[in-house]
């Protein structure tokens, strides 16, 4: 029996959601299509009815993860002064590595090294996500020129991504906390000064 378009769309969305979570939790290289389909409670043979390739799924799952991360960060800035907004973005981003449920994590921090070895369309999605977050930070750096705010925002995001990546591989929670704390202090004391 053939599925309706609505059912097919719901199934595709379920695959995408499952893949996004699994990729962020376990990495791109360790998650196979059979894993994704099993995680979505589907048979492996149905994968190609919804996606042309694993690279296409990775690109779409990464895009969805960036959308969620961006929406979460943007919502944290509502009603805040520019300085409060930037501080909130930093706190939320650095706090993401301590979240046990990871649907909102940024692919840059969780998959950065793997993304660099991915298909060009996947790297393009990652760079688009990077630019969106840089733009979000930059719009709150009102004490700088537009060019200066973009450069500073890029530096802030690079620091955040590096700190979360290192904290994620730290051998213990004390070292992870120190890495995150040091990044926050660096940004506040040296980068955000007018």
PDB file of C-alpha atoms in Angstrom:
ATOM      1  CA  UNK A   1       0.000   0.000   0.000  1.00  0.00           C
ATOM      2  CA  UNK A   2       1.417   3.345  -1.060  1.00  0.00           C
ATOM      3  CA  UNK A   3       1.831   6.060   1.589  1.00  0.00           C
ATOM      4  CA  UNK A   4       0.157   9.422   1.251  1.00  0.00           C
ATOM      5  CA  UNK A   5       2.302  12.524   0.750  1.00  0.00           C
ATOM      6  CA  UNK A   6       1.600  13.577   4.318  1.00  0.00           C
ATOM      7  CA  UNK A   7       2.751  10.197   5.660  1.00  0.00           C
ATOM      8  CA  UNK A   8       5.848  10.274   3.470  1.00  0.00           C
ATOM      9  CA  UNK A   9       6.662  13.801   4.688  1.00  0.00           C
ATOM     10  CA  UNK A  10       6.203  12.729   8.311  1.00  0.00           C
ATOM     11  CA  UNK A  11       8.462   9.718   7.784  1.00  0.00           C
ATOM     12  CA  UNK A  12      11.128  11.883   6.127  1.00  0.00           C
ATOM     13  CA  UNK A  13      10.956  14.373   9.008  1.00  0.00           C
ATOM     14  CA  UNK A  14      11.332  11.521  11.505  1.00  0.00           C
ATOM     15  CA  UNK A  15      14.416  10.229   9.684  1.00  0.00           C
ATOM     16  CA  UNK A  16      15.879  13.735   9.603  1.00  0.00           C
ATOM     17  CA  UNK A  17      15.225  14.355  13.292  1.00  0.00           C
ATOM     18  CA  UNK A  18      16.666  10.988  14.277  1.00  0.00           C
ATOM     19  CA  UNK A  19      19.754  11.491  12.099  1.00  0.00           C
ATOM     20  CA  UNK A  20      20.363  14.995  13.425  1.00  0.00           C
ATOM     21  CA  UNK A  21      20.293  13.806  17.024  1.00  0.00           C
ATOM     22  CA  UNK A  22      22.408  10.733  16.321  1.00  0.00           C
ATOM     23  CA  UNK A  23      25.035  12.688  14.355  1.00  0.00           C
ATOM     24  CA  UNK A  24      25.348  15.283  17.134  1.00  0.00           C
ATOM     25  CA  UNK A  25      25.542  12.602  19.824  1.00  0.00           C
ATOM     26  CA  UNK A  26      27.848  10.087  18.134  1.00  0.00           C
ATOM     27  CA  UNK A  27      29.469  11.747  15.132  1.00  0.00           C
ATOM     28  CA  UNK A  28      29.091  11.414  11.390  1.00  0.00           C
ATOM     29  CA  UNK A  29      31.498   8.545  10.849  1.00  0.00           C
ATOM     30  CA  UNK A  30      30.088   6.220  13.472  1.00  0.00           C
ATOM     31  CA  UNK A  31      26.432   6.548  12.497  1.00  0.00           C
ATOM     32  CA  UNK A  32      25.399   4.496   9.494  1.00  0.00           C
ATOM     33  CA  UNK A  33      22.175   4.612   7.537  1.00  0.00           C
ATOM     34  CA  UNK A  34      21.037   1.356   9.155  1.00  0.00           C
ATOM     35  CA  UNK A  35      21.498   3.009  12.565  1.00  0.00           C
ATOM     36  CA  UNK A  36      19.431   6.034  11.529  1.00  0.00           C
ATOM     37  CA  UNK A  37      16.652   3.939  10.065  1.00  0.00           C
ATOM     38  CA  UNK A  38      16.562   1.663  13.126  1.00  0.00           C
ATOM     39  CA  UNK A  39      16.515   4.751  15.370  1.00  0.00           C
ATOM     40  CA  UNK A  40      13.525   6.020  13.415  1.00  0.00           C
ATOM     41  CA  UNK A  41      11.852   2.580  13.709  1.00  0.00           C
ATOM     42  CA  UNK A  42      12.030   2.036   9.952  1.00  0.00           C
ATOM     43  CA  UNK A  43      13.525  -0.631   7.717  1.00  0.00           C
ATOM     44  CA  UNK A  44      16.885   0.183   6.077  1.00  0.00           C
ATOM     45  CA  UNK A  45      15.513  -0.334   2.575  1.00  0.00           C
ATOM     46  CA  UNK A  46      13.296   2.734   2.822  1.00  0.00           C
ATOM     47  CA  UNK A  47      16.172   5.196   3.180  1.00  0.00           C
ATOM     48  CA  UNK A  48      16.603   5.915  -0.530  1.00  0.00           C
ATOM     49  CA  UNK A  49      12.916   6.730  -0.951  1.00  0.00           C
ATOM     50  CA  UNK A  50      13.603   9.822   1.136  1.00  0.00           C
ATOM     51  CA  UNK A  51      17.277  10.757   0.567  1.00  0.00           C
ATOM     52  CA  UNK A  52      19.636  10.376  -2.396  1.00  0.00           C
ATOM     53  CA  UNK A  53      22.689   9.683  -0.231  1.00  0.00           C
ATOM     54  CA  UNK A  54      24.142   9.788   3.252  1.00  0.00           C
ATOM     55  CA  UNK A  55      25.805  13.114   2.338  1.00  0.00           C
ATOM     56  CA  UNK A  56      22.424  14.585   1.476  1.00  0.00           C
ATOM     57  CA  UNK A  57      21.023  13.396   4.807  1.00  0.00           C
ATOM     58  CA  UNK A  58      24.031  14.832   6.662  1.00  0.00           C
ATOM     59  CA  UNK A  59      23.570  18.185   4.900  1.00  0.00           C
ATOM     60  CA  UNK A  60      19.871  18.353   5.734  1.00  0.00           C
ATOM     61  CA  UNK A  61      20.347  17.086   9.299  1.00  0.00           C
ATOM     62  CA  UNK A  62      23.107  19.663   9.863  1.00  0.00           C
ATOM     63  CA  UNK A  63      20.929  22.415   8.440  1.00  0.00           C
ATOM     64  CA  UNK A  64      18.113  21.422  10.800  1.00  0.00           C
ATOM     65  CA  UNK A  65      20.544  21.384  13.744  1.00  0.00           C
ATOM     66  CA  UNK A  66      21.798  24.867  12.821  1.00  0.00           C
ATOM     67  CA  UNK A  67      18.210  26.101  12.585  1.00  0.00           C
ATOM     68  CA  UNK A  68      17.490  24.812  16.093  1.00  0.00           C
ATOM     69  CA  UNK A  69      20.735  26.204  17.544  1.00  0.00           C
ATOM     70  CA  UNK A  70      20.172  29.592  15.911  1.00  0.00           C
ATOM     71  CA  UNK A  71      16.560  29.801  17.089  1.00  0.00           C
ATOM     72  CA  UNK A  72      17.577  28.898  20.626  1.00  0.00           C
ATOM     73  CA  UNK A  73      20.394  31.485  20.709  1.00  0.00           C
ATOM     74  CA  UNK A  74      18.210  34.170  19.120  1.00  0.00           C
ATOM     75  CA  UNK A  75      15.406  33.559  21.618  1.00  0.00           C
ATOM     76  CA  UNK A  76      17.888  34.151  24.434  1.00  0.00           C
ATOM     77  CA  UNK A  77      18.538  37.710  23.193  1.00  0.00           C
ATOM     78  CA  UNK A  78      14.944  38.935  23.116  1.00  0.00           C
ATOM     79  CA  UNK A  79      14.402  41.991  25.302  1.00  0.00           C
ATOM     80  CA  UNK A  80      18.045  42.211  26.325  1.00  0.00           C
ATOM     81  CA  UNK A  81      20.489  45.086  25.897  1.00  0.00           C
ATOM     82  CA  UNK A  82      23.230  44.445  23.327  1.00  0.00           C
ATOM     83  CA  UNK A  83      25.777  43.596  26.044  1.00  0.00           C
ATOM     84  CA  UNK A  84      23.322  41.303  27.854  1.00  0.00           C
ATOM     85  CA  UNK A  85      22.408  39.606  24.572  1.00  0.00           C
ATOM     86  CA  UNK A  86      26.027  38.785  23.721  1.00  0.00           C
ATOM     87  CA  UNK A  87      26.707  37.579  27.246  1.00  0.00           C
ATOM     88  CA  UNK A  88      23.615  35.367  27.095  1.00  0.00           C
ATOM     89  CA  UNK A  89      24.657  33.863  23.738  1.00  0.00           C
ATOM     90  CA  UNK A  90      28.079  33.078  25.201  1.00  0.00           C
ATOM     91  CA  UNK A  91      26.633  31.524  28.365  1.00  0.00           C
ATOM     92  CA  UNK A  92      24.125  29.399  26.485  1.00  0.00           C
ATOM     93  CA  UNK A  93      26.649  28.245  23.880  1.00  0.00           C
ATOM     94  CA  UNK A  94      29.225  27.309  26.508  1.00  0.00           C
ATOM     95  CA  UNK A  95      26.564  25.610  28.594  1.00  0.00           C
ATOM     96  CA  UNK A  96      25.514  23.360  25.731  1.00  0.00           C
ATOM     97  CA  UNK A  97      28.225  20.792  26.357  1.00  0.00           C
ATOM     98  CA  UNK A  98      26.739  20.123  29.779  1.00  0.00           C
ATOM     99  CA  UNK A  99      23.256  19.366  28.416  1.00  0.00           C
ATOM    100  CA  UNK A 100      22.414  15.676  28.644  1.00  0.00           C
ATOM    101  CA  UNK A 101      19.785  15.870  25.893  1.00  0.00           C
ATOM    102  CA  UNK A 102      21.577  17.294  22.843  1.00  0.00           C
ATOM    103  CA  UNK A 103      19.003  18.305  20.219  1.00  0.00           C
ATOM    104  CA  UNK A 104      20.066  21.955  20.245  1.00  0.00           C
ATOM    105  CA  UNK A 105      23.805  21.610  20.033  1.00  0.00           C
ATOM    106  CA  UNK A 106      25.715  23.428  17.348  1.00  0.00           C
ATOM    107  CA  UNK A 107      27.189  21.178  14.649  1.00  0.00           C
ATOM    108  CA  UNK A 108      30.305  23.368  14.515  1.00  0.00           C
ATOM    109  CA  UNK A 109      31.327  22.364  18.030  1.00  0.00           C
ATOM    110  CA  UNK A 110      30.049  18.805  17.947  1.00  0.00           C
ATOM    111  CA  UNK A 111      31.092  17.809  14.431  1.00  0.00           C
ATOM    112  CA  UNK A 112      33.650  20.397  13.308  1.00  0.00           C
ATOM    113  CA  UNK A 113      36.525  18.068  12.457  1.00  0.00           C
ATOM    114  CA  UNK A 114      34.219  15.641  10.700  1.00  0.00           C
ATOM    115  CA  UNK A 115      32.475  18.414   8.793  1.00  0.00           C
ATOM    116  CA  UNK A 116      35.830  19.519   7.388  1.00  0.00           C
ATOM    117  CA  UNK A 117      36.188  16.123   5.680  1.00  0.00           C
ATOM    118  CA  UNK A 118      32.625  16.028   4.380  1.00  0.00           C
ATOM    119  CA  UNK A 119      31.088  16.506   0.990  1.00  0.00           C
ATOM    120  CA  UNK A 120      31.160  20.119  -0.351  1.00  0.00           C
ATOM    121  CA  UNK A 121      27.397  20.534   0.163  1.00  0.00           C
ATOM    122  CA  UNK A 122      27.797  19.550   3.824  1.00  0.00           C
ATOM    123  CA  UNK A 123      30.682  22.018   4.282  1.00  0.00           C
ATOM    124  CA  UNK A 124      28.562  24.715   2.607  1.00  0.00           C
ATOM    125  CA  UNK A 125      25.746  24.070   5.109  1.00  0.00           C
ATOM    126  CA  UNK A 126      28.268  24.304   7.960  1.00  0.00           C
ATOM    127  CA  UNK A 127      29.682  27.603   6.703  1.00  0.00           C
ATOM    128  CA  UNK A 128      26.174  28.993   6.213  1.00  0.00           C
ATOM    129  CA  UNK A 129      25.354  28.025   9.808  1.00  0.00           C
ATOM    130  CA  UNK A 130      28.588  29.666  10.937  1.00  0.00           C
ATOM    131  CA  UNK A 131      27.706  32.890   9.117  1.00  0.00           C
ATOM    132  CA  UNK A 132      24.204  32.971  10.604  1.00  0.00           C
ATOM    133  CA  UNK A 133      25.526  32.694  14.148  1.00  0.00           C
ATOM    134  CA  UNK A 134      28.269  35.261  13.442  1.00  0.00           C
ATOM    135  CA  UNK A 135      25.605  37.665  12.127  1.00  0.00           C
ATOM    136  CA  UNK A 136      23.489  37.095  15.243  1.00  0.00           C
ATOM    137  CA  UNK A 137      26.386  37.927  17.542  1.00  0.00           C
ATOM    138  CA  UNK A 138      27.527  40.857  15.382  1.00  0.00           C
ATOM    139  CA  UNK A 139      24.144  42.575  15.438  1.00  0.00           C
ATOM    140  CA  UNK A 140      24.540  42.974  19.216  1.00  0.00           C
ATOM    141  CA  UNK A 141      28.077  44.383  19.047  1.00  0.00           C
ATOM    142  CA  UNK A 142      26.736  47.880  18.543  1.00  0.00           C
ATOM    143  CA  UNK A 143      29.832  49.622  19.935  1.00  0.00           C
ATOM    144  CA  UNK A 144      31.858  48.558  16.853  1.00  0.00           C
ATOM    145  CA  UNK A 145      31.720  49.309  13.145  1.00  0.00           C
ATOM    146  CA  UNK A 146      29.866  46.750  11.008  1.00  0.00           C
ATOM    147  CA  UNK A 147      33.148  45.325   9.753  1.00  0.00           C
ATOM    148  CA  UNK A 148      34.595  45.287  13.266  1.00  0.00           C
ATOM    149  CA  UNK A 149      31.501  43.656  14.719  1.00  0.00           C
ATOM    150  CA  UNK A 150      31.626  40.852  12.131  1.00  0.00           C
ATOM    151  CA  UNK A 151      35.324  40.219  12.777  1.00  0.00           C
ATOM    152  CA  UNK A 152      34.786  40.235  16.541  1.00  0.00           C
ATOM    153  CA  UNK A 153      31.724  37.980  16.260  1.00  0.00           C
ATOM    154  CA  UNK A 154      33.708  35.515  14.162  1.00  0.00           C
ATOM    155  CA  UNK A 155      36.434  35.471  16.804  1.00  0.00           C
ATOM    156  CA  UNK A 156      33.879  34.951  19.553  1.00  0.00           C
ATOM    157  CA  UNK A 157      32.257  32.051  17.735  1.00  0.00           C
ATOM    158  CA  UNK A 158      35.646  30.480  16.998  1.00  0.00           C
ATOM    159  CA  UNK A 159      36.498  30.677  20.697  1.00  0.00           C
ATOM    160  CA  UNK A 160      33.128  29.186  21.672  1.00  0.00           C
ATOM    161  CA  UNK A 161      33.432  26.317  19.198  1.00  0.00           C
ATOM    162  CA  UNK A 162      36.968  25.522  20.322  1.00  0.00           C
ATOM    163  CA  UNK A 163      36.069  25.653  24.004  1.00  0.00           C
ATOM    164  CA  UNK A 164      33.054  23.363  23.636  1.00  0.00           C
ATOM    165  CA  UNK A 165      35.063  20.948  21.488  1.00  0.00           C
ATOM    166  CA  UNK A 166      37.869  20.772  24.037  1.00  0.00           C
ATOM    167  CA  UNK A 167      35.482  20.524  26.990  1.00  0.00           C
ATOM    168  CA  UNK A 168      33.753  17.623  25.264  1.00  0.00           C
ATOM    169  CA  UNK A 169      37.016  15.658  25.086  1.00  0.00           C
ATOM    170  CA  UNK A 170      38.333  16.654  28.517  1.00  0.00           C
ATOM    171  CA  UNK A 171      39.082  13.661  30.758  1.00  0.00           C
ATOM    172  CA  UNK A 172      36.974  14.947  33.642  1.00  0.00           C
ATOM    173  CA  UNK A 173      34.288  17.478  34.491  1.00  0.00           C
ATOM    174  CA  UNK A 174      36.670  19.749  36.414  1.00  0.00           C
ATOM    175  CA  UNK A 175      38.883  20.237  33.370  1.00  0.00           C
ATOM    176  CA  UNK A 176      35.850  20.683  31.107  1.00  0.00           C
ATOM    177  CA  UNK A 177      34.440  23.362  33.426  1.00  0.00           C
ATOM    178  CA  UNK A 178      37.794  25.151  33.537  1.00  0.00           C
ATOM    179  CA  UNK A 179      38.024  25.203  29.739  1.00  0.00           C
ATOM    180  CA  UNK A 180      34.522  26.655  29.415  1.00  0.00           C
ATOM    181  CA  UNK A 181      35.079  29.162  32.199  1.00  0.00           C
ATOM    182  CA  UNK A 182      38.398  30.327  30.745  1.00  0.00           C
ATOM    183  CA  UNK A 183      36.807  30.875  27.339  1.00  0.00           C
ATOM    184  CA  UNK A 184      34.035  32.961  28.881  1.00  0.00           C
ATOM    185  CA  UNK A 185      36.539  35.076  30.836  1.00  0.00           C
ATOM    186  CA  UNK A 186      38.691  35.583  27.738  1.00  0.00           C
ATOM    187  CA  UNK A 187      35.749  36.757  25.661  1.00  0.00           C
ATOM    188  CA  UNK A 188      34.365  39.069  28.341  1.00  0.00           C
ATOM    189  CA  UNK A 189      37.677  40.613  29.388  1.00  0.00           C
ATOM    190  CA  UNK A 190      39.581  40.799  26.130  1.00  0.00           C
ATOM    191  CA  UNK A 191      37.195  40.604  23.198  1.00  0.00           C
ATOM    192  CA  UNK A 192      34.077  42.398  24.390  1.00  0.00           C
ATOM    193  CA  UNK A 193      35.832  45.448  25.748  1.00  0.00           C
ATOM    194  CA  UNK A 194      34.762  48.584  23.835  1.00  0.00           C
TER     195      UNK A 194
END
